[in-house]
Amino acid sequence: ASNNNSDSESNKKAESYTLYLGVHQYHDATEGKAKFASTFAAIICDEKGRIVDCVFDETENTVSLEGGAADTETDMRSKNEQGLEYSMKSASAIGKEWYEQANHFAQFLLGKTLEEADDVDGGEAELMTGCTININGFKDAIDEADDQENSVSFESGTSPRVALAVVNNSDDSKNATAESDGVASLKSTYAAVAKADGKIVAANIEETETKVYFDHSGLIIELEKGEGKRDAGYSYAMKGASEIGLEWFEQVQNFEKYI
């Protein structure tokens, strides 16, 4: 969404902000099925550490491994992307869809620090008027976001707004045969963007890939949980194979600055 600030605000002195991206993954694998889920957050804090804008989202992708086939024909849209199609509203005690409740939680956090946000009790009366879903996943994402090493500092003369997106794909999945194991793979690329006056003023990007190995009967052999490539730093070991001699996180940081 565009930022509708007044001319007087656009001329004010630039202030310092920090853009956080927090991704908390939940993965499980049982016979014949692999589940990939994550809750993630984009948060902007001012120079005093107070939240000025934030957004939360969540994905849940299940892959069937029946008959040794990794059935990846599933809706990989996040819950925010699904919107009303997620169909929680009719079952909600307060008549609100998932994205509406997540937005209410985000608005409830404005003015709080990350530490105060992590201490929020889901039973607070003001919060429950618009959010009765379990907030533990949101708080896990806040914990992941509260990592100074992966935050992005920037300045803006107008109040920045945050945007958040994820792109999922299972292109590296393959079926099992009697001779070789199969793999159900989910690669997720997350992007948090701070915008002001219609332009990007900061970006924070991460990527993960989780793999579940299984045999031709659907029996799980191994669950390989993918660490964030940015979190992995130099241990991701791309630098030696890079044409420009830069690690994954270094190249992504250069892309963030470029945009």
XYZ file of C-alpha atoms in Angstrom:
259
model
C 0.000 0.000 0.000
C 1.199 3.492 -0.722
C 2.156 5.798 2.101
C -0.177 8.820 2.290
C 1.884 11.326 4.237
C 1.370 15.089 4.218
C 3.812 17.501 2.586
C 4.830 18.796 5.993
C 5.777 15.309 7.105
C 7.774 14.645 3.951
C 9.927 17.686 4.705
C 10.759 16.778 8.277
C 14.222 15.719 9.394
C 15.158 12.129 8.600
C 14.840 9.757 11.529
C 16.533 6.424 12.191
C 14.645 3.134 11.951
C 15.369 -0.594 11.988
C 13.710 -3.217 9.787
C 13.442 -6.738 11.217
C 12.491 -10.004 9.550
C 11.687 -12.954 11.787
C 10.981 -16.460 10.479
C 10.038 -19.318 12.775
C 9.665 -22.721 11.120
C 7.649 -25.736 12.230
C 8.299 -28.987 10.387
C 7.007 -32.477 10.984
C 7.085 -35.755 9.103
C 5.094 -38.909 9.689
C 4.620 -41.999 7.538
C 3.155 -40.910 4.225
C 3.078 -37.189 4.958
C 5.406 -34.195 5.365
C 4.293 -30.882 6.858
C 6.084 -27.592 6.253
C 4.910 -24.567 8.228
C 6.283 -21.189 9.226
C 5.167 -18.026 10.977
C 6.988 -14.887 9.930
C 6.995 -11.196 10.728
C 8.244 -7.897 9.315
C 8.708 -5.191 11.939
C 9.894 -1.580 11.822
C 11.123 0.024 15.049
C 12.075 3.664 15.610
C 15.328 4.852 17.168
C 13.860 4.294 20.638
C 13.107 0.669 19.808
C 9.330 1.145 19.601
C 7.315 -0.680 16.959
C 5.916 1.770 14.405
C 4.602 -0.796 11.912
C 4.488 -4.578 11.635
C 2.790 -7.404 9.790
C 2.530 -11.148 10.417
C 1.847 -14.041 8.086
C 1.861 -17.836 8.137
C 2.170 -20.776 5.752
C 1.100 -24.395 6.118
C 2.000 -26.821 3.337
C 1.443 -30.565 3.501
C 2.995 -32.960 0.997
C 1.609 -36.459 0.558
C 4.221 -39.200 0.146
C 1.804 -42.043 -0.571
C 3.049 -44.643 -3.007
C 6.497 -43.098 -3.018
C 5.265 -39.986 -4.837
C 5.862 -36.469 -3.486
C 2.496 -34.909 -4.250
C 3.274 -31.181 -4.216
C 0.039 -30.087 -5.905
C -0.958 -27.945 -2.952
C -1.955 -24.326 -2.383
C 1.285 -22.637 -1.375
C -0.220 -19.229 -0.725
C 0.220 -17.777 2.749
C -2.791 -17.204 4.993
C -2.732 -13.476 4.243
C -2.703 -14.240 0.514
C -5.631 -16.618 0.896
C -7.619 -13.924 2.674
C -11.274 -14.869 2.998
C -10.579 -18.158 1.191
C -8.832 -19.443 4.302
C -12.374 -19.750 5.704
C -11.733 -19.271 9.411
C -14.369 -16.577 9.787
C -17.385 -18.876 10.109
C -15.676 -20.881 12.866
C -14.358 -17.816 14.720
C -16.007 -16.876 18.004
C -15.564 -13.198 17.056
C -16.466 -13.630 13.377
C -13.055 -12.616 12.025
C -10.853 -14.199 9.375
C -7.245 -15.225 10.128
C -5.701 -12.222 8.362
C -8.022 -9.851 10.234
C -6.972 -11.304 13.579
C -3.278 -11.190 12.615
C -3.687 -7.528 11.618
C -5.388 -6.769 14.930
C -2.480 -8.330 16.810
C -0.027 -6.259 14.756
C -1.920 -3.045 15.538
C -1.998 -3.995 19.221
C 1.819 -4.040 19.268
C 2.329 -0.500 17.959
C 4.335 1.598 20.417
C 5.750 -1.450 22.198
C 9.361 -2.648 22.108
C 10.192 -6.119 20.783
C 10.718 -7.292 24.364
C 7.320 -5.939 25.421
C 5.717 -7.505 22.341
C 7.179 -10.875 23.282
C 5.633 -10.552 26.744
C 2.092 -9.962 25.456
C -0.512 -12.271 27.003
C -3.017 -13.654 24.523
C -5.750 -13.368 27.141
C -5.636 -9.566 27.389
C -9.167 -8.185 26.969
C -8.200 -5.464 24.466
C -6.392 -8.003 22.291
C -9.191 -10.576 22.400
C -11.719 -8.151 20.939
C -10.045 -8.704 17.575
C -7.678 -11.661 18.007
C -8.550 -14.949 19.701
C -6.239 -17.230 17.705
C -3.136 -18.667 19.350
C -0.429 -15.976 19.290
C 2.515 -18.215 20.256
C 3.620 -18.464 16.621
C 3.610 -14.670 16.332
C 5.724 -14.405 19.464
C 8.155 -17.016 18.101
C 8.525 -14.872 14.973
C 9.174 -11.818 17.172
C 11.921 -13.754 18.969
C 13.516 -14.584 15.621
C 13.207 -10.957 14.511
C 14.947 -9.686 17.620
C 18.368 -10.471 16.170
C 20.555 -7.406 15.664
C 22.880 -9.241 13.257
C 20.100 -9.659 10.703
C 18.343 -6.334 11.128
C 18.646 -3.502 8.597
C 19.102 0.096 9.737
C 17.880 2.986 7.584
C 16.743 6.604 7.682
C 13.537 8.147 6.418
C 12.051 11.634 6.432
C 8.519 10.231 6.330
C 6.907 7.491 8.397
C 7.820 4.161 6.768
C 5.324 1.371 6.215
C 6.208 -2.287 6.087
C 5.334 -4.983 3.550
C 5.917 -8.735 3.824
C 5.847 -11.578 1.302
C 6.917 -15.185 0.843
C 7.418 -17.262 -2.301
C 7.324 -21.047 -1.892
C 8.294 -23.703 -4.393
C 8.814 -27.458 -4.326
C 10.712 -27.736 -7.608
C 13.493 -29.862 -6.074
C 11.101 -32.607 -4.958
C 11.330 -36.029 -6.582
C 9.515 -39.326 -6.280
C 11.001 -42.431 -4.696
C 11.652 -45.654 -6.563
C 12.604 -49.148 -5.465
C 16.230 -48.223 -6.183
C 16.430 -44.669 -4.828
C 14.890 -42.557 -2.101
C 12.580 -39.651 -2.826
C 12.658 -36.142 -1.418
C 9.916 -33.646 -0.592
C 11.487 -30.202 -0.692
C 10.135 -26.761 0.147
C 12.183 -23.663 -0.618
C 10.848 -20.442 0.878
C 12.108 -16.949 0.084
C 10.966 -14.234 2.501
C 11.131 -10.493 1.912
C 10.413 -7.656 4.330
C 10.360 -4.198 2.756
C 10.112 -0.725 4.289
C 8.478 1.857 2.031
C 8.138 5.631 2.194
C 6.744 8.010 -0.428
C 6.174 5.074 -2.758
C 9.795 3.952 -2.726
C 11.744 1.170 -1.020
C 13.931 2.578 1.742
C 15.078 -0.749 3.207
C 14.805 -4.471 2.522
C 15.521 -7.608 4.534
C 15.575 -10.961 2.718
C 15.983 -14.562 3.873
C 15.702 -17.993 2.285
C 15.248 -21.480 3.714
C 14.961 -24.961 2.246
C 13.683 -27.976 4.143
C 13.863 -31.534 2.793
C 12.153 -34.749 3.824
C 13.708 -37.964 2.481
C 11.443 -41.022 2.145
C 11.405 -44.464 0.555
C 9.050 -45.916 -2.058
C 6.552 -46.948 0.633
C 6.326 -43.421 2.022
C 8.373 -44.252 5.126
C 10.275 -41.195 6.397
C 14.045 -41.659 6.416
C 15.293 -38.203 7.363
C 13.998 -34.674 8.024
C 16.560 -32.041 7.041
C 15.534 -28.708 8.528
C 16.929 -25.835 6.530
C 18.679 -23.062 8.408
C 18.170 -19.564 7.045
C 20.905 -18.787 4.502
C 21.358 -15.327 5.981
C 21.570 -16.789 9.473
C 24.114 -19.333 8.242
C 26.500 -16.549 7.219
C 29.844 -17.816 5.942
C 29.013 -21.379 6.970
C 26.627 -21.597 4.015
C 29.858 -21.889 1.999
C 28.813 -20.351 -1.293
C 31.786 -18.000 -1.443
C 34.218 -20.530 -2.893
C 31.885 -21.310 -5.800
C 30.868 -17.704 -6.431
C 32.100 -15.980 -9.600
C 32.479 -12.760 -7.601
C 33.800 -14.348 -4.396
C 30.861 -13.323 -2.214
C 28.808 -15.370 0.243
C 24.997 -15.700 -0.157
C 24.215 -13.172 2.562
C 26.717 -10.685 1.113
C 25.130 -10.888 -2.313
C 21.645 -10.482 -0.845
C 22.743 -7.456 1.170
C 24.086 -5.891 -2.038
C 20.752 -6.605 -3.758
C 18.886 -5.028 -0.836
C 20.969 -1.874 -1.118
C 20.502 -1.795 -4.887
C 16.700 -1.815 -4.706
